[in-house]
Coordinates of C-alpha atoms in Angstrom, one line a residue:
X1 CA 161.3 203.8 4.8
X2 CA 162.1 202.5 8.2
X3 CA 158.7 203.8 9.5
X4 CA 156.9 202.1 6.5
X5 CA 158.8 198.9 7.1
X6 CA 158.1 198.9 10.8
X7 CA 154.4 199.6 10.0
X8 CA 154.3 196.7 7.6
X9 CA 156.0 194.4 10.2
X10 CA 153.4 195.4 12.8
X11 CA 150.5 194.7 10.5
X12 CA 152.1 191.4 9.4
X13 CA 152.5 190.3 13.1
X14 CA 148.9 191.3 13.8
X15 CA 147.8 189.2 10.8
X16 CA 149.7 186.2 12.0
X17 CA 148.3 186.6 15.5
X18 CA 144.8 186.9 14.3
X19 CA 145.3 183.8 12.1
X20 CA 146.8 181.9 15.0
X21 CA 143.9 182.9 17.2
X22 CA 141.5 181.6 14.5
X23 CA 143.4 178.4 14.2
X24 CA 143.5 177.9 18.0
X25 CA 139.7 178.5 18.2
X26 CA 139.1 176.1 15.4
X27 CA 141.4 173.5 17.1
X28 CA 139.5 174.1 20.4
X29 CA 136.2 173.6 18.6
X30 CA 137.4 170.5 16.9
X31 CA 138.7 169.1 20.2
X32 CA 135.5 169.8 22.0
X33 CA 133.5 168.3 19.2
X34 CA 135.6 165.1 19.1
X35 CA 135.5 164.7 22.9
X36 CA 131.7 165.1 22.8
X37 CA 131.5 162.4 20.0
X38 CA 133.7 160.1 22.1
X39 CA 131.4 160.7 25.0
X40 CA 128.4 159.7 22.8
X41 CA 130.2 156.6 21.6
X42 CA 131.2 155.6 25.2
X43 CA 127.7 156.2 26.6
X44 CA 126.2 152.8 25.7
X45 CA 129.2 151.2 27.5
X46 CA 129.1 153.4 30.6
X47 CA 127.6 150.8 32.8
X48 CA 130.2 148.2 31.9
X49 CA 133.0 150.7 32.3
X50 CA 131.7 151.7 35.7
X51 CA 131.3 148.2 37.0
X52 CA 134.7 147.1 35.5
X53 CA 136.4 150.1 37.2
X54 CA 134.7 149.2 40.5
X55 CA 135.8 145.5 40.3
X56 CA 139.3 146.5 39.2
X57 CA 139.7 148.6 42.3
X58 CA 138.2 146.0 44.6
X59 CA 140.2 143.1 43.2
X60 CA 143.4 144.9 42.8
X61 CA 144.9 143.8 46.1
X62 CA 144.2 140.2 45.2
X63 CA 145.6 140.8 41.7
X64 CA 148.8 142.2 43.0
X65 CA 149.3 139.0 45.1
X66 CA 148.7 136.8 42.1
X67 CA 151.1 138.9 40.0
X68 CA 153.8 138.4 42.7
X69 CA 153.5 134.6 42.4
X70 CA 152.7 134.4 38.6
X71 CA 155.0 136.6 36.6
X72 CA 152.9 136.5 33.5
X73 CA 150.5 139.6 33.4
X74 CA 148.0 138.1 30.9
X75 CA 147.6 134.9 32.8
X76 CA 147.4 136.8 36.1
X77 CA 144.6 139.0 34.8
X78 CA 142.7 136.0 33.4
X79 CA 142.9 134.3 36.8
X80 CA 141.8 137.4 38.8
X81 CA 138.9 137.9 36.4
X82 CA 137.8 134.3 36.7
X83 CA 137.8 134.6 40.5
X84 CA 135.7 137.8 40.2
X85 CA 133.2 135.9 38.0
X86 CA 133.0 133.1 40.6
X87 CA 132.5 135.5 43.5
X88 CA 130.1 138.0 41.8
X89 CA 128.2 136.4 38.9
X90 CA 127.5 132.8 39.9
X91 CA 125.8 133.6 43.2
X92 CA 123.6 136.2 41.5
X93 CA 122.6 133.8 38.7
X94 CA 121.7 131.0 41.2
X95 CA 119.7 133.4 43.4
X96 CA 117.9 134.9 40.4
X97 CA 116.8 131.4 39.1
X98 CA 115.7 130.5 42.6
X99 CA 113.6 133.7 43.0
X100 CA 112.0 133.3 39.6
X101 CA 110.9 129.7 40.5
X102 CA 109.6 130.8 43.9
X103 CA 107.7 133.8 42.6
X104 CA 106.0 131.6 40.0
X105 CA 105.1 129.0 42.6
X106 CA 104.0 131.6 45.1
X107 CA 101.8 133.4 42.6
X108 CA 100.1 130.1 41.7
X109 CA 99.4 129.3 45.4
X110 CA 98.1 132.8 46.1
X111 CA 95.7 132.8 43.1
X112 CA 94.5 129.2 43.9
X113 CA 93.5 130.4 47.4
X114 CA 91.8 133.5 46.0
X115 CA 89.9 131.6 43.3
X116 CA 88.8 128.8 45.6
X117 CA 87.4 131.2 48.3
X118 CA 89.6 129.5 50.9
X119 CA 91.0 132.9 51.9
X120 CA 87.5 134.2 52.9
X121 CA 86.8 131.2 55.1
X122 CA 90.2 131.5 56.8
X123 CA 89.8 135.2 57.5
X124 CA 86.1 134.9 58.6
X125 CA 87.2 132.6 61.5
X126 CA 89.0 135.6 63.1
X127 CA 87.0 138.0 65.3
X128 CA 85.9 141.2 63.7
X129 CA 87.6 140.3 60.5
X130 CA 84.4 139.0 59.0
X131 CA 82.7 142.4 59.2
X132 CA 85.8 144.1 57.8
X133 CA 86.0 141.6 55.0
X134 CA 82.3 142.0 54.1
X135 CA 82.8 145.8 54.0
X136 CA 86.0 145.5 51.9
X137 CA 84.3 143.2 49.4
X138 CA 81.5 145.7 49.0
X139 CA 83.9 148.6 48.5
X140 CA 86.8 146.9 46.7
X141 CA 87.4 144.0 44.3
X142 CA 89.9 142.2 46.6
X143 CA 90.6 139.3 44.2
X144 CA 91.4 141.7 41.5
X145 CA 93.7 143.7 43.7
X146 CA 95.6 140.6 44.8
X147 CA 95.8 139.5 41.2
X148 CA 97.2 142.9 40.2
X149 CA 99.7 142.7 43.1
X150 CA 101.0 139.3 42.2
X151 CA 101.1 140.3 38.5
X152 CA 103.2 143.3 39.5
X153 CA 105.7 141.1 41.3
X154 CA 105.8 138.7 38.5
X155 CA 106.2 141.6 36.0
X156 CA 109.2 143.0 38.0
X157 CA 111.0 139.7 37.8
X158 CA 109.9 139.1 34.2
X159 CA 111.1 142.6 33.2
X160 CA 114.4 141.9 34.8
X161 CA 114.7 138.6 32.8
X162 CA 113.4 140.3 29.7
X163 CA 116.4 142.6 29.8
X164 CA 118.6 139.6 30.5
X165 CA 120.1 139.8 27.0
X166 CA 121.2 143.3 27.6
X167 CA 122.3 142.4 31.1
X168 CA 124.4 139.5 29.6
X169 CA 126.0 141.9 27.2
X170 CA 126.8 144.3 30.1
X171 CA 128.2 141.5 32.2
X172 CA 130.4 140.2 29.3
X173 CA 131.7 143.6 28.5
X174 CA 132.3 144.3 32.2
X175 CA 134.6 141.3 32.6
X176 CA 136.2 141.9 29.2
X177 CA 137.1 145.4 30.3
X178 CA 138.1 144.2 33.7
X179 CA 140.7 141.9 32.1
X180 CA 142.4 144.9 30.4
X181 CA 142.1 147.2 33.4
X182 CA 144.0 144.6 35.4
X183 CA 146.5 143.6 32.8
X184 CA 147.3 147.1 31.4
X185 CA 146.6 149.1 34.5
X186 CA 150.1 150.8 34.5
X187 CA 149.8 151.7 30.8
X188 CA 146.3 153.1 31.4
X189 CA 147.4 155.2 34.4
X190 CA 150.4 156.5 32.4
X191 CA 148.2 157.6 29.5
X192 CA 145.8 159.4 31.9
X193 CA 148.7 161.1 33.6
X194 CA 150.1 162.2 30.2
X195 CA 146.8 163.8 29.1
X196 CA 145.8 165.1 32.5
X197 CA 146.1 168.9 32.9
X198 CA 146.9 168.2 36.6
X199 CA 150.4 167.7 37.8
X200 CA 151.6 164.3 39.0
X201 CA 150.8 164.6 42.7
X202 CA 147.4 166.1 41.9
X203 CA 146.6 163.3 39.5
X204 CA 147.6 160.7 42.0
X205 CA 145.4 162.5 44.6
X206 CA 142.4 162.3 42.1
X207 CA 143.1 158.5 41.7
X208 CA 143.1 158.1 45.4
X209 CA 139.8 159.9 45.8
X210 CA 138.2 157.8 43.1
X211 CA 139.5 154.6 44.6
X212 CA 138.4 155.5 48.1
X213 CA 134.9 156.5 46.8
X214 CA 134.5 153.1 44.9
X215 CA 135.5 151.1 48.0
X216 CA 133.2 153.1 50.3
X217 CA 130.3 152.9 47.8
X218 CA 130.5 149.2 47.2
X219 CA 131.2 148.1 50.8
X220 CA 128.5 150.5 52.0
X221 CA 126.0 148.9 49.5
X222 CA 127.0 145.4 50.7
X223 CA 126.7 146.5 54.4
X224 CA 123.2 148.0 53.9
X225 CA 122.1 144.9 52.0
X226 CA 123.3 142.7 54.7
X227 CA 121.4 144.7 57.3
X228 CA 118.2 144.5 55.2
X229 CA 118.5 140.8 54.7
X230 CA 119.2 140.2 58.4
X231 CA 116.2 142.3 59.4
X232 CA 113.9 140.5 57.0
X233 CA 115.3 137.1 57.9
X234 CA 114.9 137.9 61.6
X235 CA 111.2 138.6 61.1
X236 CA 110.8 135.4 59.1
X237 CA 112.3 133.6 62.1
X238 CA 110.0 135.4 64.6
X239 CA 106.9 134.5 62.6
X240 CA 108.0 130.9 62.2
X241 CA 108.4 130.9 58.5
X242 CA 110.6 128.2 57.0
X243 CA 114.3 128.6 56.2
X244 CA 114.8 132.2 57.6
X245 CA 118.6 132.0 57.2
X246 CA 118.3 131.0 53.5
X247 CA 115.7 133.7 52.7
X248 CA 117.7 136.3 54.6
X249 CA 120.7 135.5 52.5
X250 CA 118.6 135.6 49.3
X251 CA 117.1 139.0 50.3
X252 CA 120.6 140.3 51.0
X253 CA 121.7 139.5 47.5
X254 CA 118.4 140.8 46.0
X255 CA 119.0 144.1 47.9
X256 CA 122.4 144.5 46.1
X257 CA 121.0 143.8 42.6
X258 CA 119.7 146.9 40.8
X259 CA 115.9 146.8 39.8
X260 CA 115.2 144.2 42.4
X261 CA 115.0 144.2 46.2
X262 CA 114.1 142.3 49.4
X263 CA 110.4 143.1 48.8
X264 CA 110.4 140.5 46.0
X265 CA 110.4 137.9 48.8
X266 CA 108.7 139.4 51.9
X267 CA 105.7 140.9 50.0
X268 CA 104.4 137.6 48.6
X269 CA 105.1 135.9 51.9
X270 CA 103.0 138.5 53.8
X271 CA 100.2 138.1 51.2
X272 CA 100.3 134.3 51.6
X273 CA 100.2 134.5 55.4
X274 CA 97.1 136.8 55.3
X275 CA 95.3 134.5 52.8
X276 CA 96.2 131.4 54.8
X277 CA 94.4 132.8 57.9
X278 CA 97.4 134.4 59.6
X279 CA 96.2 138.0 58.9
X280 CA 98.1 139.5 61.9
X281 CA 101.4 137.8 60.9
X282 CA 100.9 139.0 57.3
X283 CA 100.3 142.6 58.5
X284 CA 103.3 142.4 60.8
X285 CA 105.6 141.1 58.0
X286 CA 104.3 143.7 55.5
X287 CA 104.7 146.6 58.0
X288 CA 108.2 145.4 59.0
X289 CA 109.2 145.1 55.3
X290 CA 107.8 148.6 54.4
X291 CA 108.8 150.7 57.4
X292 CA 112.0 148.9 58.6
X293 CA 113.6 146.9 55.8
X294 CA 112.5 149.3 53.1
X295 CA 113.6 152.5 54.8
X296 CA 116.9 151.3 56.3
X297 CA 118.5 151.7 52.8
X298 CA 117.7 155.4 52.6
X299 CA 118.8 156.0 56.2
X300 CA 121.8 153.9 56.7
X301 CA 123.5 154.1 53.3
X302 CA 124.1 157.9 53.3
X303 CA 125.4 157.7 56.9
X304 CA 127.9 155.0 56.0
X305 CA 129.1 156.7 52.8
X306 CA 129.3 160.2 54.4
X307 CA 131.6 158.9 57.2
X308 CA 133.9 157.2 54.7
X309 CA 134.0 160.1 52.3
X310 CA 133.8 162.9 54.9
X311 CA 130.6 164.3 53.3
X312 CA 127.4 165.5 54.9
X313 CA 124.7 162.8 54.9
X314 CA 122.4 164.8 52.7
X315 CA 125.1 165.4 50.1
X316 CA 125.9 161.6 50.1
X317 CA 122.2 160.8 49.7
X318 CA 121.9 163.2 46.7
X319 CA 125.0 161.8 45.1
X320 CA 123.5 158.3 45.2
X321 CA 119.9 159.2 44.2
X322 CA 121.0 161.7 41.6
X323 CA 123.6 159.3 40.2
X324 CA 120.9 156.6 39.8
X325 CA 118.6 159.1 38.0
X326 CA 121.3 160.3 35.7
X327 CA 123.3 157.1 35.0
X328 CA 120.9 154.4 35.8
X329 CA 122.1 151.4 37.9
X330 CA 125.7 152.4 37.3
X331 CA 124.9 155.6 39.2
X332 CA 125.5 153.7 42.4
X333 CA 129.2 154.0 41.6
X334 CA 129.3 156.9 39.2
X335 CA 127.2 159.3 41.3
X336 CA 129.5 159.4 44.3
X337 CA 132.6 159.3 42.1
X338 CA 131.3 162.4 40.2
X339 CA 130.7 164.3 43.4
X340 CA 133.9 163.5 45.2
X341 CA 136.0 164.0 42.0
X342 CA 134.3 167.4 41.5
X343 CA 134.9 168.4 45.1
X344 CA 138.6 167.4 44.8
X345 CA 139.0 169.5 41.5
X346 CA 137.3 172.5 43.1
X347 CA 139.7 172.2 46.1
X348 CA 142.6 172.2 43.7
X349 CA 141.2 175.2 41.8
X350 CA 140.7 177.1 45.1
X351 CA 144.2 176.3 46.2
X352 CA 145.7 177.6 43.0
X353 CA 143.6 180.7 43.1
X354 CA 144.6 181.5 46.7
X355 CA 148.3 180.9 45.8
X356 CA 148.1 183.2 42.8
X357 CA 146.6 186.0 44.9
X358 CA 149.5 185.9 47.4
X359 CA 152.1 188.7 46.9

């Protein structure tokens, strides 16, 4: 009887274990499925979440100072968010409106010179240009090419404005989320720590890595944009173009804005110079824009980021370019964050593996 009872107990225990395993597997499958659904629901708001997180990290020192003077968390978060809007959004809107007006006016001036034939008379006054112009007219439809080029520039700005409704939604959601990130930051961090599989010090280390990456990415982007705007403004000054400081500042901000860039300004200016009879100046500005202003982003940005994050330049470049391809404009922030966070988690995994192997 005892043997029979022990056999029944063993079979019962095995049944319970198998049932528990099935339940655990089902629970794991449900958890993975629910997390994936949460990811799909969050995906449309990924850009807003990324920019809100970046702004929260950047404006956190200011927010802490405001909180020390104003003891009301809600009002402090509103004030910090308002300051962020004044610093970030208003200059971008003013510059965008100015650029749209200038692109429209520049396109009209360029096409008027093309249609009137004034550009031919201006270029024919220059030595050897007349023969080259005659050959080019026989081989190419230059007015059509210029029309296509100006249409491309106008289309770029128009496309940016056409998506302005979506951009407005992203901006509104960004500052909506920023308010809660600032006001409820302690509660959010506690929730993340509670659900994190990492211990306290490891989670704090991950927070530090993400914060450092955001600061390095944003300040690196601003630094590179400032260099691009300065280089373009310098060439405007060298060629005697009006308001080089103003256009340099505008090109700096355009270099920061995703989907736009400094070429929105220097390319129409080079075309106008060439059609106005200053062919050499137009070629110099176009070459400077393509080979100096246009390439400094790809060369300087990875170097700055790699030094801050202690990564190889190639790895930093891949994190930026790959992040933009995967996440869109938000990849400027999310790409480097994904890389550095993954590297930190792999470091933790390796440390635990090495410790577990020790006798």
